[in-house]
Coordinates of C-alpha atoms in Angstrom, one line a residue:
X27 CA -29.8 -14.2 14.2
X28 CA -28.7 -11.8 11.6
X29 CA -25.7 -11.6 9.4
X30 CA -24.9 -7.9 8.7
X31 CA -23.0 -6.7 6.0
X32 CA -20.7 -3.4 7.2
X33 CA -20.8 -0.9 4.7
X34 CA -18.1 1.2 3.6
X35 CA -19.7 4.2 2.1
X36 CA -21.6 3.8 -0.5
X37 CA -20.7 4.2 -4.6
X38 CA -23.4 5.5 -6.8
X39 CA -22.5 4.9 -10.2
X40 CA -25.3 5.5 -13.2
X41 CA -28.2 4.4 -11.2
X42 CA -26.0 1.0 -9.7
X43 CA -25.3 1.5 -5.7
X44 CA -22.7 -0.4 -4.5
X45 CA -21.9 -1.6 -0.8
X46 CA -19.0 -3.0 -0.1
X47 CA -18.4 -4.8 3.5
X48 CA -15.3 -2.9 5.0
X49 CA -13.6 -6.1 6.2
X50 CA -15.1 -9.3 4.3
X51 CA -14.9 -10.0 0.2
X52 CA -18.6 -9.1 -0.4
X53 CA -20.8 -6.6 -1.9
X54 CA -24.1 -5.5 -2.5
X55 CA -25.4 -3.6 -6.3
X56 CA -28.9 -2.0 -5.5
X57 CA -31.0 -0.6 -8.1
X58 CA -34.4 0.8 -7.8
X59 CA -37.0 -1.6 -8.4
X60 CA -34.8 -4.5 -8.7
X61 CA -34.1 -6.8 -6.2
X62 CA -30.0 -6.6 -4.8
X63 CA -27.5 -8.6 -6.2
X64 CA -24.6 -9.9 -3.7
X65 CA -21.1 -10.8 -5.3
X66 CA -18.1 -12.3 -3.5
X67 CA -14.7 -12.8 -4.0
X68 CA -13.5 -15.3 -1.0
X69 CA -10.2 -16.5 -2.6
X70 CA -8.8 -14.0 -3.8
X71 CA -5.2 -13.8 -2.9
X72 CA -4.3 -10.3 -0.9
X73 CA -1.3 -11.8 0.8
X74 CA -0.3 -12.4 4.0
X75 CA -0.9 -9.2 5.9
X76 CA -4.0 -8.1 7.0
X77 CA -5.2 -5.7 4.5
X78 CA -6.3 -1.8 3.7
X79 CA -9.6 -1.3 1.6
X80 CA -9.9 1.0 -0.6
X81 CA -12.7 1.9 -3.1
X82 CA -12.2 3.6 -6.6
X83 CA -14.9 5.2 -8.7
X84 CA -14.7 4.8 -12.3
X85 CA -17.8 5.7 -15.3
X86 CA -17.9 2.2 -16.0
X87 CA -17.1 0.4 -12.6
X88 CA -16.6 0.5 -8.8
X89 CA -12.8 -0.6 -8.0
X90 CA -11.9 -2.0 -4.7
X91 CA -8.5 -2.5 -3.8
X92 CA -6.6 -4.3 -1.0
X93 CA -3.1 -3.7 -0.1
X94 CA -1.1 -4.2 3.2
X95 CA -2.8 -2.2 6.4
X96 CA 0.6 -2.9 8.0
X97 CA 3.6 -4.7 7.2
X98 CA 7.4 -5.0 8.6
X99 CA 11.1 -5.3 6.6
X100 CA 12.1 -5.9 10.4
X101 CA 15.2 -8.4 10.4
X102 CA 13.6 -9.9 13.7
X103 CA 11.1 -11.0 11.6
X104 CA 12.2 -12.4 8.0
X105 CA 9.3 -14.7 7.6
X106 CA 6.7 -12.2 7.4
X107 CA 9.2 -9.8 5.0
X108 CA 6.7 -10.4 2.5
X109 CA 6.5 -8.4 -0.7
X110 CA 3.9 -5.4 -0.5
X111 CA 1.2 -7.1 -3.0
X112 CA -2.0 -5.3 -4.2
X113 CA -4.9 -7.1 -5.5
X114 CA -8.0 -5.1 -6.8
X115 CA -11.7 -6.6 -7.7
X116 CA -13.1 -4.5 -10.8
X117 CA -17.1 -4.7 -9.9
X118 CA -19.2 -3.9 -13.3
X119 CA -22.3 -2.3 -13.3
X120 CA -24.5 -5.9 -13.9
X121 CA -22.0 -7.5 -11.1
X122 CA -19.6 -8.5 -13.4
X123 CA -16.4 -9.2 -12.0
X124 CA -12.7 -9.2 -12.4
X125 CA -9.6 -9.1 -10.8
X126 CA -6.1 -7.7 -11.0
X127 CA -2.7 -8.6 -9.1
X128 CA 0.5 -6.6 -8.7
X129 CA 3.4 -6.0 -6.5
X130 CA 5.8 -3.2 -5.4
X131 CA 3.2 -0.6 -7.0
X132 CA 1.2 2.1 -5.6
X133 CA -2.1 2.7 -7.0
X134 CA -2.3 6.2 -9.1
X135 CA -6.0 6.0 -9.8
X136 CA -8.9 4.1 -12.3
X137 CA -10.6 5.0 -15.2
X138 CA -12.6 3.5 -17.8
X139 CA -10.1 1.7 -18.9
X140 CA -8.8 0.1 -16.3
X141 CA -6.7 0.6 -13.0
X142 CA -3.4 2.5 -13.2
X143 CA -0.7 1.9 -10.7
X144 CA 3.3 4.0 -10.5
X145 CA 6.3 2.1 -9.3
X146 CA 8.0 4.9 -7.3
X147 CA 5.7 5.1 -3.9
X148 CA 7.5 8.7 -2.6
X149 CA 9.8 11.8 -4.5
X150 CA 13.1 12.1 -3.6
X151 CA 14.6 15.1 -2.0
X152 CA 17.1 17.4 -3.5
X153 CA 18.1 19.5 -0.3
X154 CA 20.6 21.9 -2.9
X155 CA 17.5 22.7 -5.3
X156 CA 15.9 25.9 -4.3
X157 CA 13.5 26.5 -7.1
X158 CA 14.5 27.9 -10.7
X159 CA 15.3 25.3 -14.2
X160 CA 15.9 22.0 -13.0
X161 CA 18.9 20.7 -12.0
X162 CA 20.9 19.7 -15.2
X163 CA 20.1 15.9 -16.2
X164 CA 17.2 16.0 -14.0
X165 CA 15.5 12.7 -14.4
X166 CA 13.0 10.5 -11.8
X167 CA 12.4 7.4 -13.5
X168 CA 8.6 5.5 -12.3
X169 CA 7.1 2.9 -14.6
X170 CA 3.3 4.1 -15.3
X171 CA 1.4 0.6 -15.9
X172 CA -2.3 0.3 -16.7
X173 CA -4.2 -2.8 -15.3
X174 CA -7.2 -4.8 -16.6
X175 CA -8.7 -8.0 -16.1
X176 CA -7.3 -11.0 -17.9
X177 CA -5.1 -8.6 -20.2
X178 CA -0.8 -8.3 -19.2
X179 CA -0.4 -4.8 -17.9
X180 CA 0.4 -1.8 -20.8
X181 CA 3.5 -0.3 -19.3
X182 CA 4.8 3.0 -20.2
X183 CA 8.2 4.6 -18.9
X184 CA 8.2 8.3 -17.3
X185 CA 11.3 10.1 -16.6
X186 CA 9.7 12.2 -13.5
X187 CA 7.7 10.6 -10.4
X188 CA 4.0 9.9 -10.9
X189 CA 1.8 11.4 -8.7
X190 CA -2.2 10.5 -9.5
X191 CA -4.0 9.1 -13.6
X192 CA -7.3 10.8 -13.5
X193 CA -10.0 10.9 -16.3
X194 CA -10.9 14.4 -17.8
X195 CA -13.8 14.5 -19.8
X196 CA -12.7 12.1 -23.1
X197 CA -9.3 12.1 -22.5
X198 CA -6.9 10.5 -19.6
X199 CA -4.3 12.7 -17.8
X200 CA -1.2 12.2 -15.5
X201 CA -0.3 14.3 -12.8
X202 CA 3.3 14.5 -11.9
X203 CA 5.8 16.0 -10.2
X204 CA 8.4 17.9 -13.1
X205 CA 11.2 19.0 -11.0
X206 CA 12.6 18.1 -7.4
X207 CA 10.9 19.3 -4.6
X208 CA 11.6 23.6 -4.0
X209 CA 13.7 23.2 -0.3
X210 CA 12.9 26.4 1.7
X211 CA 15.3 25.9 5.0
X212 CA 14.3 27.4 8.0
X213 CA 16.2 29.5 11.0
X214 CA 16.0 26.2 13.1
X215 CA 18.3 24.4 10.8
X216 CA 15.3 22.5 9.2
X217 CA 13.6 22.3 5.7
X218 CA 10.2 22.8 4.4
X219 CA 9.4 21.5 0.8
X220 CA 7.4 23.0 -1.8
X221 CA 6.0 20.2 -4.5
X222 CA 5.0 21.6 -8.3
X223 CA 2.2 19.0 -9.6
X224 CA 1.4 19.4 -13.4
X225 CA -1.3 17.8 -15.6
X226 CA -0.1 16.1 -19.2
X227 CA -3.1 14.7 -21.2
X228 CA -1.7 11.0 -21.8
X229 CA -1.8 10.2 -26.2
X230 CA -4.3 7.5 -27.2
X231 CA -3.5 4.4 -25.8
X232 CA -3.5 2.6 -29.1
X233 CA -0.8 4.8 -30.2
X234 CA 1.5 5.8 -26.5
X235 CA 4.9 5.0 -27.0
X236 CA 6.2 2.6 -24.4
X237 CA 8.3 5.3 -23.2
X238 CA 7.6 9.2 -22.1
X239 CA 10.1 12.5 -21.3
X240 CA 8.1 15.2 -19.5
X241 CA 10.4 17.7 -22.0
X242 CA 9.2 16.4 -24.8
X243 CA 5.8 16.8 -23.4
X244 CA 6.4 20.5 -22.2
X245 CA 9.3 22.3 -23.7
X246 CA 9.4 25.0 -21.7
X247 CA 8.0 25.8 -18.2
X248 CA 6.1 23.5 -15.9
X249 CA 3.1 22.9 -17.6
X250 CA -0.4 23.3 -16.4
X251 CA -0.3 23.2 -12.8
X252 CA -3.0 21.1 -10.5
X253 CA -4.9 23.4 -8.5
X254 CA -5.9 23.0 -4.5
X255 CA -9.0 22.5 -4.9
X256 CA -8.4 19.1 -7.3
X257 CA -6.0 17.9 -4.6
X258 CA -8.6 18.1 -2.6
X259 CA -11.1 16.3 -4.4
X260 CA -8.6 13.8 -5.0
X261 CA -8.6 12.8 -1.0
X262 CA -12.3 13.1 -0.9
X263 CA -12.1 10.3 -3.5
X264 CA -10.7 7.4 -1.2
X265 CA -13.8 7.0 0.8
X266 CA -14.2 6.6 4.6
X267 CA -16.6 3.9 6.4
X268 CA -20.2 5.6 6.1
X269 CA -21.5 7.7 8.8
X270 CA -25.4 6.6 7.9
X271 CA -27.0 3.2 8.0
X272 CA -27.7 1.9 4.6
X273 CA -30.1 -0.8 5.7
X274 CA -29.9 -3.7 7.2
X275 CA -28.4 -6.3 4.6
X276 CA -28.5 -8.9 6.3
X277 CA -25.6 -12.2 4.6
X278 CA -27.0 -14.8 6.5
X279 CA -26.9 -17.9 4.9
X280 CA -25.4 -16.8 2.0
X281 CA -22.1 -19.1 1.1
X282 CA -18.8 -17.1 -0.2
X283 CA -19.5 -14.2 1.9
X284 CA -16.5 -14.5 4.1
X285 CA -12.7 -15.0 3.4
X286 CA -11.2 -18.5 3.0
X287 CA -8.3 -19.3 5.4
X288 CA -4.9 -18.4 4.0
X289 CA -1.8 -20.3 4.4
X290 CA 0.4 -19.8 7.1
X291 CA 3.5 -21.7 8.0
X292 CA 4.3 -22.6 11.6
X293 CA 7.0 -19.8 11.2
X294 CA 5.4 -17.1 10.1
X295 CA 2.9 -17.9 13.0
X296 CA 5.4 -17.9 15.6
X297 CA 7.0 -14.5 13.8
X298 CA 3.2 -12.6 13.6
X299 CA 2.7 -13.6 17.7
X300 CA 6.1 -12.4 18.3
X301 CA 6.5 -9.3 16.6
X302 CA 3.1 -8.1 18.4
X303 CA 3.7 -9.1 21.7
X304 CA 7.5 -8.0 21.6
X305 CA 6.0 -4.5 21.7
X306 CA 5.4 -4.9 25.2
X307 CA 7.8 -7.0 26.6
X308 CA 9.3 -4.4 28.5
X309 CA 6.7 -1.8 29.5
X310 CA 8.4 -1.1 32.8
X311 CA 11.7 -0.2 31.1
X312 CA 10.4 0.8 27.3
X313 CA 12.5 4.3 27.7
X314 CA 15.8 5.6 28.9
X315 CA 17.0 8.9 29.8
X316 CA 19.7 10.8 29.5
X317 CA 21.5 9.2 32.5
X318 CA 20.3 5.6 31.3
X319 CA 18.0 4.8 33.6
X320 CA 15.2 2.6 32.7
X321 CA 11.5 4.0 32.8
X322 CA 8.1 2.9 31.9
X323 CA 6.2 3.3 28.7
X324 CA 4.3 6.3 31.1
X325 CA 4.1 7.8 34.3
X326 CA 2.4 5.1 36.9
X327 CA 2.7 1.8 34.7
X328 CA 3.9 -1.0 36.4
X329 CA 3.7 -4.8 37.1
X330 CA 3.2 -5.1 33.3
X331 CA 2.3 -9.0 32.1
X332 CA 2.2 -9.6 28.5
X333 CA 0.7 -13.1 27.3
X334 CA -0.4 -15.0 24.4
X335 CA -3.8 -16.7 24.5
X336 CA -6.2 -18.8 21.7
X337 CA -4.6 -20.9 18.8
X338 CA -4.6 -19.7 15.4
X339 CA -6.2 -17.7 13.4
X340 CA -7.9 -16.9 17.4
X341 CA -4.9 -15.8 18.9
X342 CA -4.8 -12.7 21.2
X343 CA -1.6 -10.7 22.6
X344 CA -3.2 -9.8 25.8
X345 CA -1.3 -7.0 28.3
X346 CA -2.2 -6.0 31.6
X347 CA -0.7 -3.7 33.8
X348 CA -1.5 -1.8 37.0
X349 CA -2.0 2.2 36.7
X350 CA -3.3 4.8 38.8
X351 CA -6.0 5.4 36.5
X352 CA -7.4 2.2 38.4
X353 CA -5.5 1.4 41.2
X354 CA -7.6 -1.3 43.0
X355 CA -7.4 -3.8 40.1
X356 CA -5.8 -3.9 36.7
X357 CA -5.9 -2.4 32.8
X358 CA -6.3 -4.7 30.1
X359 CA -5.5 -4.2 26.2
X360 CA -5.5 -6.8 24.0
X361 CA -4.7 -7.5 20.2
X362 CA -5.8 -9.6 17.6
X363 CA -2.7 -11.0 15.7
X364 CA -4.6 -12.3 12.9
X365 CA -7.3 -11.6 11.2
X366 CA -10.9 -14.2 10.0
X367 CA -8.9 -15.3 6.9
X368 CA -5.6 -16.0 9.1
X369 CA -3.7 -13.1 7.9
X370 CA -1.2 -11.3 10.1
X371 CA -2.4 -7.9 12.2
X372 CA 0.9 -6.7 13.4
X373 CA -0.6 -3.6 15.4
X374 CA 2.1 -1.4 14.4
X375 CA 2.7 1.3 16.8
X376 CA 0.4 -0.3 19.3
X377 CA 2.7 0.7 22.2
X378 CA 3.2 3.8 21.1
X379 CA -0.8 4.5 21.1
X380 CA -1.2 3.0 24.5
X381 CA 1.1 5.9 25.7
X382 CA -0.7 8.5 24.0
X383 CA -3.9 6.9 25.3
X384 CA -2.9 6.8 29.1
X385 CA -1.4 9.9 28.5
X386 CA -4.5 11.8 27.6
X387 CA -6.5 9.7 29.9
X388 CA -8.9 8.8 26.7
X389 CA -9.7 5.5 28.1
X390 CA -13.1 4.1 30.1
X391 CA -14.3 4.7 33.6
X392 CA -13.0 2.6 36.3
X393 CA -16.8 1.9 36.7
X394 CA -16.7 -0.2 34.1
X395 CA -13.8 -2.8 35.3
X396 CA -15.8 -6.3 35.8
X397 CA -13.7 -8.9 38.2
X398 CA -11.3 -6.0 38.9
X399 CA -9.7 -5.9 35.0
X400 CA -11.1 -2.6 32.8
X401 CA -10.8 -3.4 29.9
X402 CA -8.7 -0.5 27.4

């Protein structure tokens, strides 16, 4: 029996290739000619929520970064209300490792000298700005902060919203948005929005101030703009599961390789269970129309059951329902509240893609139902 680790894609960095495991705190350095070194990080604290990961590419080292897949400020739910944490494993190039902690930030990107991170997650909206010199005043405060291992985070105060920290050549640059988004309003009574992004090399970090004004950066004008193409570049940068097979590497055996449980209190158990299977606890009336009549989630549904099954962290929302689509025996979906380390999965939206997959009849072929349940 094998072990496998399951690759995102991979990171070549100097002649270090780095696999990281898409789900589990593990990865794998492979150089030529020298056998692979595995590193692990199984308690490190990413919260409560199950989470995203994310890998970062920097000269010096491979970044990966976990932060909540899904999460809820539902009232129903105040238990599991949790702050949105980030935690981040900086992977040298001998396997060296350290690790960084934050909260209420989004990341804006790493370079060599550490990880960067903004405090504003979106840009507001002015829907009276229509291009031209900014609005008088015009200020959007975000708190650039650069992380690094066992060091407090350098912190330095912008007065406009922080789009992306990327490493040019020697020096480090920012990319931010100068003035509010350009409103262009449309014959439907709508709005489209045009953003301006601009570049300003940061000063040596031995010498930033703690605080920055984009004016006093660029006096006049917008500055040099970021072209398409970087944008695009930019996406390319937070990498997808690889397509190709690296190999088996095979983890059996090998201790530290998988998360430790986290800590759950009765409540927030009872809260994950119920805020996943409340999704579907009224499939046969989940709309209303105009008149307010009830209807199903889609055309067909009905005789919808929704039940809990397995005890933490194996516990499954399981729905069935009967449909047309196989109407000699029932359709099946079921859900995963937590995930191997005990960390919620809330499945946001899960209803909604149900729908969409009924809908669009993207499901399997009755031909496949075993006992008279197909399986969704």
């Amino acid at each position: 029996m094998t072990d496998p680790l399951r690759a995102l894609a991979p990171v070549t960095i100097d002649n270090t290739t780095f696999f990281v495991d898409e789900a589990r705190p593990v990865a794998v350095l492979r150089r030529t000619g020298q056998p692979d070194r595995v590193v692990s990080w199984p308690r490190l604290n990413v919260g409560i929520h199950h989470p995203q990961t994310l890998l970062h590419r920097a000269g010096n080292a491979l970044w990966v970064s976990y932060s909540p897949w899904d999460s809820t400020s539902d009232e129903r739910y105040p238990a599991l209300c949790a702050p949105q944490d980030m935690a981040a494993v900086r992977i040298g190039l001998e396997g060296d490792l350290g690790f960084v902690q934050t909260a209420g930030t989004k990341i804006l990107g790493v370079t060599n000298e550490g990880l960067w991170t903004g405090s504003s997650p979106f840009q507001a909206i002015d829907e009276d700005y229509h291009g031209g010199p900014e609005p008088s005043g015009y200020a959007y405060p975000d708190t650039l902060q650069l992380h690094r291992p066992g060091q407090p985070p350098l912190s330095i105060e912008f007065d406009r919203h922080l789009f992306a920290v990327r490493q040019r050549g020697q020096s480090i640059e920012v990319w931010l948005n100068p003035s509010p988004p350009i409103t262009h309003p449309d014959q439907a009574g709508g709005a489209g929005y045009e953003y301006r992004l601009t570049r300003i090399p940061l000063p040596p970090l031995n010498s930033i101030a703690d605080a920055l004004r984009f004016r006093d950066l660029v006096p006049q004008g917008w500055g040099e703009p970021v072209s398409e193409q970087e944008l695009e570049q930019l996406e390319e940068e937070y990498l997808e599961p690889a397509q190709g097979d690296p190999g088996l590497i095979d983890l059996q055996g090998m201790v530290g390789t998988h998360w430790e449980l986290v800590e759950l209190s009765a409540v927030q158990r009872e809260q994950a269970i119920a805020a996943v299977a409340d999704q579907f606890s009224s499939l046969e009336q989940f709309w209303h129309d105009s008149s307010g009549e009830a209807l199903p989630l889609t055309e067909g549904l009905s005789d919808a059951q929704c039940q809990v099954v397995g005890r933490w962290p194996q516990v499954q929302v399981v729905v069935d329902f009967h449909h047309p689509h196989y109407p000699q025996g029932i359709l099946r979906r079921s859900f995963q509240v937590f995930d191997e380390a005990g960390r919620v999965h809330l499945h946001s939206y899960a209803g909604i893609n149900l729908m969409e997959d009924l809908d669009t009849g993207d499901l399997p072929e009755p031909g496949q139902a075993k006992d008279g349940v197909l399986r969704i």
